[in-house]
Coordinates of C-alpha atoms in Angstrom, one line a residue:
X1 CA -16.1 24.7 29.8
X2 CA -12.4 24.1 29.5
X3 CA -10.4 21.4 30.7
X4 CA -6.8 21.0 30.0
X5 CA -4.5 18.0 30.6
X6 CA -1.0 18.4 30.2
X7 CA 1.8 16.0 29.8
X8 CA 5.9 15.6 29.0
X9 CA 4.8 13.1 26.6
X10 CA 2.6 12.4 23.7
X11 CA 1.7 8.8 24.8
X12 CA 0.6 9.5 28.7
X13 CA -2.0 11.9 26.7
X14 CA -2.9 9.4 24.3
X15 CA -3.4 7.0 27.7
X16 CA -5.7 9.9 29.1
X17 CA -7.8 10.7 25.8
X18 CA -8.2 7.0 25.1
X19 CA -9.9 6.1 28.4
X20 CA -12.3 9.6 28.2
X21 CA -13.1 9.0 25.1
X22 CA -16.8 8.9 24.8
X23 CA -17.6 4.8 23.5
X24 CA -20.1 3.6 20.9
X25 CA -20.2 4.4 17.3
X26 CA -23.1 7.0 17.1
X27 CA -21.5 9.4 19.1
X28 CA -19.4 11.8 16.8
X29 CA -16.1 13.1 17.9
X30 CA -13.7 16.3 16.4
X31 CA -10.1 16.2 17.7
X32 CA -8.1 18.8 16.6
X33 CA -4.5 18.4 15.5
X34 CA -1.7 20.3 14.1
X35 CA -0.6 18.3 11.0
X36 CA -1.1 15.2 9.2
X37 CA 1.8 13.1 11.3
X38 CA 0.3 13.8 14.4
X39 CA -3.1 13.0 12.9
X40 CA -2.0 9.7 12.1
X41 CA -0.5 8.6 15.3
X42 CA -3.3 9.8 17.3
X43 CA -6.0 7.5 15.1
X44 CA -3.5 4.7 14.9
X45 CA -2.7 4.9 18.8
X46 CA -6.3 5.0 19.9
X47 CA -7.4 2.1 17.6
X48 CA -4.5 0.4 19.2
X49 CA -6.0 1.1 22.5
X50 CA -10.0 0.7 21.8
X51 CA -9.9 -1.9 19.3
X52 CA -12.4 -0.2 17.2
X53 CA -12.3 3.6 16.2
X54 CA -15.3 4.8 14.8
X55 CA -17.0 8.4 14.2
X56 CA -13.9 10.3 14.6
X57 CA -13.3 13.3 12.7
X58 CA -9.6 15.2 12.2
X59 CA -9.1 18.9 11.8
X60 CA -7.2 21.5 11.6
X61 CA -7.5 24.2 14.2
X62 CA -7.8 26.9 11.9
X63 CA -9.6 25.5 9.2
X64 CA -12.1 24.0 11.5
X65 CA -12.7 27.4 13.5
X66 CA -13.4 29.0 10.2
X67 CA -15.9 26.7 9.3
X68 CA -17.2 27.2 12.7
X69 CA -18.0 31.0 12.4
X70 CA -19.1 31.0 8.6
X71 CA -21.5 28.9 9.7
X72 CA -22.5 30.6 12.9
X73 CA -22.8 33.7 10.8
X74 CA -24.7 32.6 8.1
X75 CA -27.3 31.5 10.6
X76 CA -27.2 34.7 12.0
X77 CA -28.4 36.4 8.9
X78 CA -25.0 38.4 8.6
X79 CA -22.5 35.9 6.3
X80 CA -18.9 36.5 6.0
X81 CA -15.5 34.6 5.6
X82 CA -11.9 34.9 6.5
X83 CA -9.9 36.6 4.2
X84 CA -7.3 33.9 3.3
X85 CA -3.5 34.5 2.2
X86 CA -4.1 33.8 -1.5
X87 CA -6.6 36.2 -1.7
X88 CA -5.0 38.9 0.3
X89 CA -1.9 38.3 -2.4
X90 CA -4.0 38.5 -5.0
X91 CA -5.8 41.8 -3.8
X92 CA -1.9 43.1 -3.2
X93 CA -1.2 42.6 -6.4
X94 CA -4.2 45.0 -7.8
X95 CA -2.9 48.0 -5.2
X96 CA 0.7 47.4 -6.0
X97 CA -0.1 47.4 -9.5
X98 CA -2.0 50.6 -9.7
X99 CA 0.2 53.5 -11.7
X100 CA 0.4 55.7 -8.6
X101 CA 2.3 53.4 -6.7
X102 CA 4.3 52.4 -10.2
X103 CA 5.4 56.0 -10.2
X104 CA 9.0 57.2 -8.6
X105 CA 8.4 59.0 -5.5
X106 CA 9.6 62.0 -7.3
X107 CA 6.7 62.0 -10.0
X108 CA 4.4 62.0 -7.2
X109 CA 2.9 66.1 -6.2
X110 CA 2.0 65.2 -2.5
X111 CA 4.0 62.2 -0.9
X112 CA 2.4 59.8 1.3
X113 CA 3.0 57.0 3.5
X114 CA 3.6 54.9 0.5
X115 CA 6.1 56.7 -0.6
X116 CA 9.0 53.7 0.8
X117 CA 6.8 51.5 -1.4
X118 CA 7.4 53.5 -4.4
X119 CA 11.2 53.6 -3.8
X120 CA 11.2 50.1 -3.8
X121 CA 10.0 49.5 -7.2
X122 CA 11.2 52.9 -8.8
X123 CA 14.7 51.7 -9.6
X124 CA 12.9 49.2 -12.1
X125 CA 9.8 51.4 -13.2
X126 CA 12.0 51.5 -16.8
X127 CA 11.5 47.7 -17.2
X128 CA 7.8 47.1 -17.3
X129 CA 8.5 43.3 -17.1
X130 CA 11.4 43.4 -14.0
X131 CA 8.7 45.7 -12.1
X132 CA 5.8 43.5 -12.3
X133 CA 8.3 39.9 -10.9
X134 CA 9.4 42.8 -8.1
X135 CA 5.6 43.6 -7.3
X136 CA 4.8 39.7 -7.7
X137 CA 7.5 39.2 -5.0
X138 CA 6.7 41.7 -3.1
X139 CA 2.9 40.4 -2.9
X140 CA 3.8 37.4 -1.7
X141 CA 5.6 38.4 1.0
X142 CA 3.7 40.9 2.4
X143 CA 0.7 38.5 2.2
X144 CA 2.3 36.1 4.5
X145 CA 3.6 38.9 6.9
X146 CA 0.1 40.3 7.3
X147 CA -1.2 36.9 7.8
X148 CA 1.2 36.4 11.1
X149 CA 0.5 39.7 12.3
X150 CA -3.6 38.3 12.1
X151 CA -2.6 35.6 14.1
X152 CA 0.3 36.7 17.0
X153 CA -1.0 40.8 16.9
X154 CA -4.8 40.5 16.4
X155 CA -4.8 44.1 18.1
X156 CA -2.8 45.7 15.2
X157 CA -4.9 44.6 12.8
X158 CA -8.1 45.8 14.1
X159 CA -6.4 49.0 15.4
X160 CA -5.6 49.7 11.6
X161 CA -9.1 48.9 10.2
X162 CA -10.4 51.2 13.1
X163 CA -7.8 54.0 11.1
X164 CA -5.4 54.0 14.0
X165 CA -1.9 53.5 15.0
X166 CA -0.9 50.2 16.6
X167 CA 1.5 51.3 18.6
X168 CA 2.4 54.5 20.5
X169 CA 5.4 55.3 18.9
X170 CA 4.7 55.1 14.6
X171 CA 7.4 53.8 12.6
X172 CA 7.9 54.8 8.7
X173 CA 7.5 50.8 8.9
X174 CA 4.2 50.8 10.4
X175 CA 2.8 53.6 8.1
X176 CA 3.4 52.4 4.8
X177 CA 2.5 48.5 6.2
X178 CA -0.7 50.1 7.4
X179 CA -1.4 52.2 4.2
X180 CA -1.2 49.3 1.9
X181 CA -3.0 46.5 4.1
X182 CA -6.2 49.0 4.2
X183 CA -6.1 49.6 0.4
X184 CA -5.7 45.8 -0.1
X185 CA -8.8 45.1 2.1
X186 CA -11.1 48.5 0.6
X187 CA -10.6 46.0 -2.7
X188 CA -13.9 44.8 -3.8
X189 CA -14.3 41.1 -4.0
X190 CA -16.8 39.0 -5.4
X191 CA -19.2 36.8 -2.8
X192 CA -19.4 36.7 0.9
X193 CA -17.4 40.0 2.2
X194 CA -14.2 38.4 3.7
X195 CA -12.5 39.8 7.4
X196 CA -9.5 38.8 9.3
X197 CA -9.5 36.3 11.9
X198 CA -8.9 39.3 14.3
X199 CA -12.0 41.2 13.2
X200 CA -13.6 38.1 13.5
X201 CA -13.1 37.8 16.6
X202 CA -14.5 41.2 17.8
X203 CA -18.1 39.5 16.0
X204 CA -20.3 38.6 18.7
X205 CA -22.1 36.3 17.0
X206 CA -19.7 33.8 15.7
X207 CA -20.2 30.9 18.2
X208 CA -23.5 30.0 17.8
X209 CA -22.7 26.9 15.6
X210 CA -20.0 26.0 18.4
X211 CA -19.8 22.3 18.8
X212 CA -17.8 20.5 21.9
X213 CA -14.1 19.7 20.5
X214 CA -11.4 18.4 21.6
X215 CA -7.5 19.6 20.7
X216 CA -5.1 17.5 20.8
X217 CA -0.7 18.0 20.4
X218 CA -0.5 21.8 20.4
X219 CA 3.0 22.7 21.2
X220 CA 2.1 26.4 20.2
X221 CA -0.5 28.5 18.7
X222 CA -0.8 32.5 17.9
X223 CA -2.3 35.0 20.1
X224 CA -5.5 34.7 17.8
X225 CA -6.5 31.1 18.1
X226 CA -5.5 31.4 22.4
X227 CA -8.4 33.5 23.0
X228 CA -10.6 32.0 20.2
X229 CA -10.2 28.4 22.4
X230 CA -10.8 31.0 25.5
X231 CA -13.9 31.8 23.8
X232 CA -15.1 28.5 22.7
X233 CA -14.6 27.2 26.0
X234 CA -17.6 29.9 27.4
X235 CA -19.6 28.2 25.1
X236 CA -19.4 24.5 24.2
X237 CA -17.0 22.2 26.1
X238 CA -13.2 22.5 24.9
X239 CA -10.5 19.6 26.1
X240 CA -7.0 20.9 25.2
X241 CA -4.2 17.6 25.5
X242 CA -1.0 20.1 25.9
X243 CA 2.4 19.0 25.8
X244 CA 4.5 20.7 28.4
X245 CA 7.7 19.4 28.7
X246 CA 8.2 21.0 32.7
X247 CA 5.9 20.3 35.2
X248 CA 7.1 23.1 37.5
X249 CA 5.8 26.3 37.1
X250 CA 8.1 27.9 34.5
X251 CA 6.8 32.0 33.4
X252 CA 9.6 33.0 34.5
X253 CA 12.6 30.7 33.1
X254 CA 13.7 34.0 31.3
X255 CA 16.6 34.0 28.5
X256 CA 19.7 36.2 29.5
X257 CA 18.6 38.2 26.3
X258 CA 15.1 38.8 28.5
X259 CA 16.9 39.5 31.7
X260 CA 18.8 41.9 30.4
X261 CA 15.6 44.2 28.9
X262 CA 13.8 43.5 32.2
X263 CA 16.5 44.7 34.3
X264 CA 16.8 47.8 32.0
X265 CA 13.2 48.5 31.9
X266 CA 13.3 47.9 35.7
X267 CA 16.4 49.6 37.0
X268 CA 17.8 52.2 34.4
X269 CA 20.9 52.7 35.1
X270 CA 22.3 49.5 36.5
X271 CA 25.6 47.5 35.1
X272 CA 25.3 44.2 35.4
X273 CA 28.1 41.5 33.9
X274 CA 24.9 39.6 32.7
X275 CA 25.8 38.8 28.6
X276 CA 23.4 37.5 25.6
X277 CA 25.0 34.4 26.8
X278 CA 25.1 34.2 30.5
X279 CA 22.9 31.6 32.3
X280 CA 21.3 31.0 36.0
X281 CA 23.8 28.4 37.9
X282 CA 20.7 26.4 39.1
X283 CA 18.1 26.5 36.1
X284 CA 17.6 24.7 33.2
X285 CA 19.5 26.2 30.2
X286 CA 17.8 24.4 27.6
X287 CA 14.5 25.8 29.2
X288 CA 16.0 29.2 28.9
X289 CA 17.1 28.8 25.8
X290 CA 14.8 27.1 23.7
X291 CA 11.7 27.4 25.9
X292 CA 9.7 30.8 24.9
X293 CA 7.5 29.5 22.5
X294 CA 6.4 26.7 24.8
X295 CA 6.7 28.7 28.2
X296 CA 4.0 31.3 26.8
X297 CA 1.6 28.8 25.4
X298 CA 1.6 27.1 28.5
X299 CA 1.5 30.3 30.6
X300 CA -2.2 31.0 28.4
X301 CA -3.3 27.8 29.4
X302 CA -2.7 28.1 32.5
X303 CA -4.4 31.5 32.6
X304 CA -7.5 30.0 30.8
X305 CA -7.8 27.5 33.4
X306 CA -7.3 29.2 36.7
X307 CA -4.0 26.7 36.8
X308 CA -6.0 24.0 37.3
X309 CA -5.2 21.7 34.5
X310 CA -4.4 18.2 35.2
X311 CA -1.5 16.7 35.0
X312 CA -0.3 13.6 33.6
X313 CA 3.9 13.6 33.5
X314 CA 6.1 10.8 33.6
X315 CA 10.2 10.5 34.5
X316 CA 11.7 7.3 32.9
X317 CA 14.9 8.1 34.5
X318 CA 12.9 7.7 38.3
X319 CA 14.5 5.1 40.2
X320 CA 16.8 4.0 37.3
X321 CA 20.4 4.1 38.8
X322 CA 22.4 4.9 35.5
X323 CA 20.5 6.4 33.5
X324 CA 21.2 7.6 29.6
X325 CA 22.1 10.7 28.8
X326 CA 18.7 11.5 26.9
X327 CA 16.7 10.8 30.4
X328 CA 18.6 12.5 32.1
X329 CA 18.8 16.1 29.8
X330 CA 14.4 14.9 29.8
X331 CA 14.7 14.5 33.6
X332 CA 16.2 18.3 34.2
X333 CA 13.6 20.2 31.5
X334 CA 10.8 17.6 33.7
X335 CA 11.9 18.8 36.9
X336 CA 13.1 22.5 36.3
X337 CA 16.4 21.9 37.2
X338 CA 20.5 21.4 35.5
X339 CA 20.7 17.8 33.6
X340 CA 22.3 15.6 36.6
X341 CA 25.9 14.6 36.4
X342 CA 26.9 11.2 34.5
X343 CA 28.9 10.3 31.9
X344 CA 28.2 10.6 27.9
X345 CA 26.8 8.0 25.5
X346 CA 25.0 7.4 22.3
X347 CA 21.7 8.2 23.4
X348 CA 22.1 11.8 22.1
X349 CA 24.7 12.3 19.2
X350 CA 25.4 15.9 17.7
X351 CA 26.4 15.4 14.0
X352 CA 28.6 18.5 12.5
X353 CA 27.9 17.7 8.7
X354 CA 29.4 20.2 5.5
X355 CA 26.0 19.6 3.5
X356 CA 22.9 18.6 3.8
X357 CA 23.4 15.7 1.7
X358 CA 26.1 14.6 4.1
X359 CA 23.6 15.3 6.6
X360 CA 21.1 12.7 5.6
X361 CA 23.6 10.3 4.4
X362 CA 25.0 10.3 8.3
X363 CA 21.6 9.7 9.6
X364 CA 21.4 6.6 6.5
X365 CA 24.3 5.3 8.6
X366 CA 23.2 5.6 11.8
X367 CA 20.1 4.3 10.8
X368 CA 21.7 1.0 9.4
X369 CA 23.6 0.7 12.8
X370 CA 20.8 0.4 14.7
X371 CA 18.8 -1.9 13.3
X372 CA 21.9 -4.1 12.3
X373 CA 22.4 -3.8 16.5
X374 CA 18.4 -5.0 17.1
X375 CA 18.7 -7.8 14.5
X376 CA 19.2 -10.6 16.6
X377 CA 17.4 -9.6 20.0
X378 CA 14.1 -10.8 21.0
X379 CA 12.9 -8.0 19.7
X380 CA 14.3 -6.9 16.2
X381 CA 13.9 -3.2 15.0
X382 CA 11.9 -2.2 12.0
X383 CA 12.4 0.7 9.8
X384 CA 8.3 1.7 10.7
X385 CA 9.8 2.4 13.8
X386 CA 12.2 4.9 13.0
X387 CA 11.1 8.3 12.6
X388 CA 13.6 11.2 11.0
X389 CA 12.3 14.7 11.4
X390 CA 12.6 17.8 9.5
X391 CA 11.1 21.5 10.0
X392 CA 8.3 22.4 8.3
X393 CA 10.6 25.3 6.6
X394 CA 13.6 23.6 5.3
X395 CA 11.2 20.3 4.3
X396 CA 11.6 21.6 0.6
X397 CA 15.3 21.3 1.0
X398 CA 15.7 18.2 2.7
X399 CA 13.2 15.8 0.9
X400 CA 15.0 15.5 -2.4
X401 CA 17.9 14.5 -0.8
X402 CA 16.4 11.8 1.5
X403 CA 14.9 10.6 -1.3
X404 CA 18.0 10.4 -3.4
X405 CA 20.6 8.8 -0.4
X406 CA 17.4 6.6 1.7
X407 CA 17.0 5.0 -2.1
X408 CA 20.5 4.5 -3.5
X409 CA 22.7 1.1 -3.0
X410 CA 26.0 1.9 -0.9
X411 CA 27.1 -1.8 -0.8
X412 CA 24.2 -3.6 -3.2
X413 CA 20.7 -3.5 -3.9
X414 CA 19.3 -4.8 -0.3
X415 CA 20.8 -1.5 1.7
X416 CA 18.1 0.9 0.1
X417 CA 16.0 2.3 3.5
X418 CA 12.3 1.9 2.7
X419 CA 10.7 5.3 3.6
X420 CA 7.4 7.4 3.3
X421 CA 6.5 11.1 4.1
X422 CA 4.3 12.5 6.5
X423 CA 2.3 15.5 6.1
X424 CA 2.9 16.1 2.4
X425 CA 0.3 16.8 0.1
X426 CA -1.3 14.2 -1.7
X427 CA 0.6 15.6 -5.5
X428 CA 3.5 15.4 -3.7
X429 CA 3.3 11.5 -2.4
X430 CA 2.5 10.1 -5.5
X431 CA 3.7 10.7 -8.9
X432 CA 0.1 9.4 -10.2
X433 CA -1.8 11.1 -7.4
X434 CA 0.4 14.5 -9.1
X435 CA -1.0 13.8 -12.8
X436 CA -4.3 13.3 -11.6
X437 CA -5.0 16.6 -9.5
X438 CA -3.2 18.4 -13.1
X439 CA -5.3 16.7 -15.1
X440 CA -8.8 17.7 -13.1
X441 CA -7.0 21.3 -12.3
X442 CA -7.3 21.6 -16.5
X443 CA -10.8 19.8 -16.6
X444 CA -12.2 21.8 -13.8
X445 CA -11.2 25.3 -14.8
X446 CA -9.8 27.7 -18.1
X447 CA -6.3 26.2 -17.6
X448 CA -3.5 28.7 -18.8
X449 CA -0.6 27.5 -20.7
X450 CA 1.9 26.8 -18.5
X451 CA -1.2 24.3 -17.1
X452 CA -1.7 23.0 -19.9
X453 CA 2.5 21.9 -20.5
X454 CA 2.8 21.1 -17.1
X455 CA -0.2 18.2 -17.6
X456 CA 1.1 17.1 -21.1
X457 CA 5.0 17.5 -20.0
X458 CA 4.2 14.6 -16.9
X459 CA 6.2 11.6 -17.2
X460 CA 3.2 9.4 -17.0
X461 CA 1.4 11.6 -19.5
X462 CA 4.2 11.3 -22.7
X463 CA 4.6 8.4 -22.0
X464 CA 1.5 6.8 -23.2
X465 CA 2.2 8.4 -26.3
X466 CA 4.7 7.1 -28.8
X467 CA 7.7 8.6 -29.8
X468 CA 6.1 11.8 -27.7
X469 CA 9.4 14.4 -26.8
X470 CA 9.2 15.1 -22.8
X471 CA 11.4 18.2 -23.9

């Protein structure tokens, strides 16, 4: 059974999940979320509202739907595993590194559909060392592009492990993709034989360890894990807290990009003055521009449910006479509609910065503004209370910079900002958390070299020992 509550903000579903919460400390509960943050504002907001939390598990969606069917197949007699990116790199690696594909196209009597691949590391097939960090590279690319194809084109995988073509029309592209992904997987492993998440869900044996679940904070999720919750849901009872940031139906709040194909597709032929950039007088732009993601994870709920999913949305600009800018822009993507007139003010504020160190040394000052403006209320505000966000891909970039500017002294020593990451691996928190996991990594297995000066090189390493060189 499925039931789906959706919401324009993360606290009215906390409200909801709080009070349906089952009560009493033997009852054990699994709430899916997608990251650590949201993790920790979902336990910290329901201890908040229960008093006492107790019995409640985290997971990740994928991680805990794996565990799920391993275990649901090895009760069925029939074990298996999902094939995981590292190991899919590592078994590129062995096809890539074979002599045949080492080879110029040229050398080879009767080309193939690998024959791209081969160009691509011919020019360096002289230099032995240059063609094995090209193959590395290459590796560990692919092995993340055949992992998204897993998750948003489940159908491509399994048409390709069935021997056939995913789509109609076969690309050079989809060839030598196609060639190289079914080498990497006729690899023999060690263990439990390891499958896609897309073949695994072909298996019709993999619920049977199916426990109810609850998900929490999805904003998105890939074609694969949408019909593995439509799955679950036929067998155990699944409650999905969505956001969705219109409460209007919204499948159709097309970009101009997307309503330019469709009237192409639909009426060859036609001119129309419709540009990349044109957009509807009396929709939302922000909804057409920023909104695909969102609009189709909601549309497959909406589809799993028979569009009954309950609703829990709140305006915060209803029945305020002037309100800020911010409700208002919230009000218009709410209601499916343009932001309504009024006049500008600092609740949103676009920053054009040269760098991202300028970047994050603008947000230090705004920062400072407004709790310097909160010190003297009723109610002053505290730097727990501030949250700066980053995407996942440029995290790498920004965190050395945040921690350099948040921790430096503009004026004098008290205008530091006292900070802490979210969603960061424990080796990355802590500088003693980092010398711990290297130490165990070298206890636990046959460490290599670089291991082995990467543990003695650690600043809290040397320096136990005197006169020891970190060089």
């Amino acid at each position: 059974m499925l039931r789906i509550v959706q919401s324009n903000e993360t606290e009215a579903l906390i409200e909801v999940l709080a009070s349906r919460l089952p009560r009493g400390p033997f009852h054990e509960t699994t709430i899916i979320v997608p990251n650590r943050a949201k993790e920790r504002f979902v336990e910290t907001s329901l201890a908040r509202h229960r008093k006492v939390l107790a019995n409640v598990r985290f997971a990740r969606l994928e991680t805990w739907l794996s565990r799920c069917w391993e275990t649901s197949l090895a009760k069925s007699g029939t074990p298996q595993r999902i094939l995981g990116t590292r190991e899919l790199e590592v078994r590129l690696l062995e096809v890539l590194s074979r002599d045949a594909l080492r080879a110029p196209p040229l050398e080879v009597t009767n080309s193939d559909d690998l024959d791209p691949v081969r160009r691509f590391l011919g020019p360096d097939a002289g230099d032995r060392r240059a063609q094995d960090k090209r193959i590395a590279e290459l590796a560990a690319r692919l092995s993340q592009v055949f992992t998204e194809y897993t998750f948003s084109r489940p159908s491509w995988i399994c048409a390709w492990m069935r021997g056939e073509d995913a789509e109609p029309e076969v690309s050079p592209l989809e060839r030598w993709q196609r060639a190289l992904y079914r080498q990497a997987r006729a690899c023999v492993s060690e263990g439990v034989p390891a499958i896609s998440v897309a073949e695994m869900l072909e298996l019709p044996r993999v619920w049977e360890a199916a426990e109810p679940v609850i998900v929490f904070g999805l904003s998105y999720v890939a074609e694969a894990f949408q019909r593995a919750l439509g799955r679950l849901a036929q067998h155990t009872e699944v409650d999905v807290y969505a956001v969705n940031p219109c409460r209007e139906f919204w499948a159709d709040a097309e970009t101009p990009r997307e309503s330019r194909r469709r009237l192409r597709r639909t009426k060859p032929g036609l001119v129309t003055s419709l540009t990349a950039t044109t957009f509807v007088a009396d929709e939302n732009a922000l909804l057409q521009a920023w909104g695909r993601p969102g609009r189709e994870h909601v549309a497959v709920l909406d589809e799993l449910s028979g569009f009954a999913a309950e609703d829990a949305f709140v305006n915060r600009s209803e029945g305020v006479t002037e309100a800020p800018l911010l409700q208002r822009v919230q009000a218009g993507i709410l209601e499916r509609c343009p932001t309504p007139a009024g006049g500008r003010d600092a609740s949103i504020v676009l920053l054009p910065c040269p760098s991202v160190r300028r970047e994050v040394e603008c947000v230090k000052q705004l920062i400072w503004g407004f709790v310097a403006a909160h010190a003297n209320g009723p109610s002053p505000l505290r730097f727990s209370e501030i949250a700066v966000l980053v995407q996942a891909q440029s995290r790498d970039l920004y965190l050395p910079h945040i921690e350099s500017v948040f921790g430096e002294s503009t004026l004098d020593a008290a205008h530091h900002i006292p900070w802490s990451a979210q969603d960061l691996q424990l080796g990355a928190r802590s500088r003693v958390a980092e010398a711990v996991l290297r130490l165990l990594r070298v206890l636990r297995t046959s460490p290599t070299r670089r291991e082995l000066l990467g543990l003695a090189s650690h600043a809290l390493v040397h320096s136990g020992f005197e006169g020891a060189d970190p060089r």
